[in-house]
Tab-separated table of C-alpha atoms in Angstrom:
chain	number	residue	atom	x	y	z
A	23	MET	CA	-0.031	0.009	0.024
A	24	ARG	CA	2.831	2.385	0.865
A	25	ARG	CA	4.529	1.596	-2.421
A	26	ILE	CA	1.327	2.457	-4.392
A	27	LEU	CA	0.992	5.717	-2.407
A	28	ALA	CA	4.664	6.587	-3.049
A	29	ILE	CA	4.253	5.900	-6.814
A	30	ALA	CA	1.104	7.980	-6.935
A	31	THR	CA	2.851	10.863	-5.139
A	32	ILE	CA	5.768	10.699	-7.596
A	33	VAL	CA	3.434	10.712	-10.594
A	34	VAL	CA	1.564	13.755	-9.219
A	35	LEU	CA	4.828	15.620	-8.562
A	36	LEU	CA	6.068	14.853	-12.078
A	37	THR	CA	2.839	16.005	-13.555
A	38	LEU	CA	2.917	19.252	-11.565
A	39	SER	CA	6.511	19.912	-12.532
A	40	CYS	CA	5.739	19.339	-16.220
A	41	THR	CA	2.759	21.631	-15.923
A	42	LYS	CA	4.895	24.326	-14.252
A	43	GLU	CA	7.514	23.986	-17.033
A	44	GLN	CA	4.861	24.092	-19.745
A	45	ARG	CA	3.353	27.223	-18.182
A	46	LYS	CA	6.805	28.835	-17.842
A	47	SER	CA	7.487	28.095	-21.532
A	48	MET	CA	4.036	29.452	-22.550
A	49	ILE	CA	4.629	32.720	-20.595
A	50	THR	CA	8.101	33.103	-22.140
A	51	LYS	CA	6.613	32.741	-25.614
A	52	GLN	CA	3.890	35.220	-24.765
A	53	GLU	CA	6.486	37.748	-23.496
A	54	THR	CA	8.445	37.304	-26.747
A	55	ASN	CA	5.246	38.027	-28.752
A	56	ILE	CA	4.658	41.119	-26.597
A	57	GLU	CA	8.221	42.328	-27.206
A	58	SER	CA	7.793	41.775	-31.008
A	59	PHE	CA	4.472	43.573	-30.980
A	60	ALA	CA	6.025	46.573	-29.223
A	61	LYS	CA	8.999	46.690	-31.563
A	62	ASN	CA	6.640	46.559	-34.590
A	63	ILE	CA	4.702	49.622	-33.287
A	64	LEU	CA	7.925	51.456	-32.492
A	65	SER	CA	9.183	50.864	-36.003
A	66	LYS	CA	5.987	52.346	-37.537
A	67	VAL	CA	5.304	55.313	-35.242
A	68	ASP	CA	8.208	57.757	-34.746
A	69	THR	CA	6.754	59.219	-31.525
A	70	ALA	CA	5.839	55.923	-29.889
A	71	TYR	CA	7.561	54.799	-26.713
A	72	VAL	CA	7.302	51.872	-24.260
A	73	VAL	CA	6.553	51.937	-20.535
A	74	GLN	CA	7.182	48.849	-18.422
A	75	HIS	CA	5.263	48.627	-15.136
A	76	ARG	CA	5.010	45.590	-12.890
A	77	GLY	CA	5.343	43.075	-15.696
A	78	VAL	CA	2.995	44.883	-18.077
A	79	THR	CA	4.063	46.686	-21.293
A	80	ARG	CA	2.345	49.878	-22.446
A	81	VAL	CA	3.208	51.091	-25.937
A	82	VAL	CA	2.214	54.750	-26.130
A	83	VAL	CA	1.215	55.861	-29.641
A	84	VAL	CA	-0.126	59.340	-28.733
A	85	PRO	CA	1.329	60.705	-25.488
A	86	GLY	CA	-1.618	62.632	-24.117
A	87	HIS	CA	-1.404	65.583	-21.766
A	88	GLY	CA	-1.741	66.661	-18.190
A	89	ASP	CA	-1.325	64.582	-15.006
A	90	SER	CA	-0.621	60.861	-15.003
A	91	LEU	CA	-3.232	58.460	-13.569
A	92	GLU	CA	-2.324	57.350	-10.077
A	93	THR	CA	-3.249	54.225	-8.180
A	94	GLY	CA	-6.861	54.582	-7.015
A	95	GLY	CA	-7.641	57.189	-9.661
A	96	LEU	CA	-10.474	57.180	-12.201
A	97	VAL	CA	-9.965	56.757	-15.906
A	98	SER	CA	-12.478	57.058	-18.711
A	99	PHE	CA	-11.603	55.390	-22.000
A	100	TYR	CA	-12.603	53.494	-25.101
A	101	TYR	CA	-10.909	50.179	-25.766
A	102	ALA	CA	-10.587	47.131	-27.968
A	103	GLY	CA	-9.440	43.913	-26.282
A	104	TYR	CA	-7.607	41.223	-28.214
A	105	VAL	CA	-6.244	37.770	-27.459
A	106	LEU	CA	-2.542	38.094	-28.356
A	107	ASN	CA	-1.652	34.787	-30.082
A	108	SER	CA	1.302	36.160	-32.051
A	109	SER	CA	3.199	39.394	-32.446
A	110	SER	CA	0.160	41.202	-33.858
A	111	VAL	CA	-3.595	41.690	-33.302
A	112	SER	CA	-6.356	40.973	-35.760
A	113	GLU	CA	-10.090	41.386	-35.999
A	114	SER	CA	-10.419	37.587	-35.510
A	115	ASN	CA	-8.888	37.890	-32.017
A	116	LEU	CA	-11.077	40.802	-30.844
A	117	PHE	CA	-12.980	39.690	-27.677
A	118	ALA	CA	-14.490	43.006	-26.481
A	119	THR	CA	-14.792	46.647	-27.429
A	120	ASN	CA	-16.791	49.760	-26.558
A	121	SER	CA	-15.597	51.540	-29.711
A	122	GLU	CA	-18.256	51.623	-32.344
A	123	GLU	CA	-15.678	52.191	-35.054
A	124	VAL	CA	-13.718	49.037	-34.023
A	125	ALA	CA	-16.954	47.043	-33.877
A	126	GLU	CA	-17.995	48.092	-37.344
A	127	THR	CA	-14.547	47.511	-38.840
A	128	SER	CA	-14.511	44.005	-37.287
A	129	LYS	CA	-18.064	43.379	-38.620
A	130	TRP	CA	-19.441	42.726	-35.138
A	131	GLN	CA	-23.160	42.481	-34.702
A	132	ILE	CA	-24.185	45.769	-33.249
A	133	SER	CA	-27.168	45.766	-30.949
A	134	GLY	CA	-28.186	47.781	-27.883
A	135	GLU	CA	-27.776	51.469	-27.240
A	136	ASN	CA	-25.332	51.355	-24.345
A	137	GLN	CA	-22.636	49.034	-25.673
A	138	PHE	CA	-20.493	51.896	-27.043
A	139	GLU	CA	-20.459	54.115	-24.002
A	140	ILE	CA	-17.202	55.266	-22.582
A	141	LEU	CA	-15.959	53.069	-19.744
A	142	THR	CA	-14.962	54.759	-16.475
A	143	LEU	CA	-13.043	52.674	-13.892
A	144	ASN	CA	-11.310	53.163	-10.577
A	145	ILE	CA	-8.045	51.377	-11.152
A	146	GLY	CA	-7.909	50.512	-7.454
A	147	ASN	CA	-10.928	48.237	-7.993
A	148	ASP	CA	-10.091	44.608	-7.031
A	149	ASP	CA	-12.332	43.327	-9.868
A	150	LEU	CA	-10.041	44.729	-12.530
A	151	VAL	CA	-7.632	42.267	-14.076
A	152	ASP	CA	-4.020	43.026	-12.929
A	153	GLY	CA	-2.573	43.513	-16.389
A	154	LEU	CA	-5.114	46.233	-17.224
A	155	ARG	CA	-4.747	47.910	-13.822
A	156	TYR	CA	-0.914	48.014	-14.064
A	157	GLY	CA	-1.073	49.129	-17.683
A	158	LEU	CA	-3.484	51.984	-16.968
A	159	GLU	CA	-1.386	53.349	-14.101
A	160	GLY	CA	0.406	56.377	-15.494
A	161	VAL	CA	-1.790	57.044	-18.582
A	162	ARG	CA	-2.731	60.634	-19.400
A	163	ALA	CA	-5.888	62.229	-20.849
A	164	GLY	CA	-5.754	62.060	-24.659
A	165	GLN	CA	-3.294	59.137	-24.662
A	166	GLU	CA	-3.623	56.327	-27.180
A	167	CYS	CA	-1.769	53.173	-26.219
A	168	TYR	CA	-1.580	49.404	-26.284
A	169	ILE	CA	-1.502	47.626	-22.959
A	170	LEU	CA	0.066	44.172	-23.358
A	171	PHE	CA	0.449	41.445	-20.781
A	172	SER	CA	1.041	37.704	-20.524
A	173	GLY	CA	-1.423	35.213	-19.105
A	174	GLU	CA	0.283	35.713	-15.763
A	175	TYR	CA	-1.588	39.030	-15.383
A	176	GLY	CA	-4.774	38.083	-17.225
A	177	PHE	CA	-7.910	36.167	-16.429
A	178	GLY	CA	-6.239	33.074	-15.075
A	179	LYS	CA	-6.582	29.349	-15.556
A	180	LYS	CA	-10.219	29.257	-16.600
A	181	PRO	CA	-11.389	30.358	-20.039
A	182	LEU	CA	-13.680	33.438	-20.019
A	183	GLY	CA	-16.058	33.677	-23.015
A	184	THR	CA	-13.837	33.579	-26.140
A	185	ILE	CA	-10.695	34.215	-24.044
A	186	PRO	CA	-8.702	30.989	-23.563
A	187	ALA	CA	-7.201	30.120	-20.174
A	188	ASN	CA	-3.894	31.860	-19.427
A	189	ALA	CA	-4.155	33.982	-22.596
A	190	ALA	CA	-1.875	36.918	-23.341
A	191	LEU	CA	-3.983	40.017	-23.944
A	192	ALA	CA	-3.646	43.314	-25.786
A	193	TYR	CA	-5.894	46.293	-25.107
A	194	HIS	CA	-5.919	49.161	-27.553
A	195	VAL	CA	-6.939	52.145	-25.347
A	196	TRP	CA	-8.028	55.647	-26.090
A	197	VAL	CA	-7.990	57.616	-22.823
A	198	GLU	CA	-10.567	60.380	-22.675
A	199	SER	CA	-9.952	61.690	-19.146
A	200	ILE	CA	-8.381	60.851	-15.779
A	201	ALA	CA	-9.083	61.997	-12.198
A	202	ASN	CA	-6.760	61.329	-9.299
A	203	GLU	CA	-8.366	61.163	-5.887
């Protein structure tokens, strides 16, 4: 009986270590895709720059103006969220948007009056996914940016709608305003 228990324990430990190694490999590949995505934007937009914050990459395309958003502040913005499977985003990987223009370009079914309203969030809110929270810290009113993060900062181990488990995500964000409290 002890021998069976010992073998079962070894099998479980080997399975866990393989899973950890697979996850580490997946995150490394996602981070490589994020880096390639950022380099691609930097090569196309002369004024673009990258901000790294707590494991999240923000590629600023339009710098914005005024104060930077602080932890616990409010931000109002439009966005398009994509699953980042490679070093680029495409309409086929769009999972959410509140931008009517993005929805129309992506040929999304448009229904309901409120789906294209500006989103206002307190970035101190615990319900906000870490990658988006960390990426929004420091944005300015008028800023256009991409917030990119690996599955480590996303929705976790369970799939959510069309978002696979542990997916790397890219948010294209158009900041309208910020308010620090």
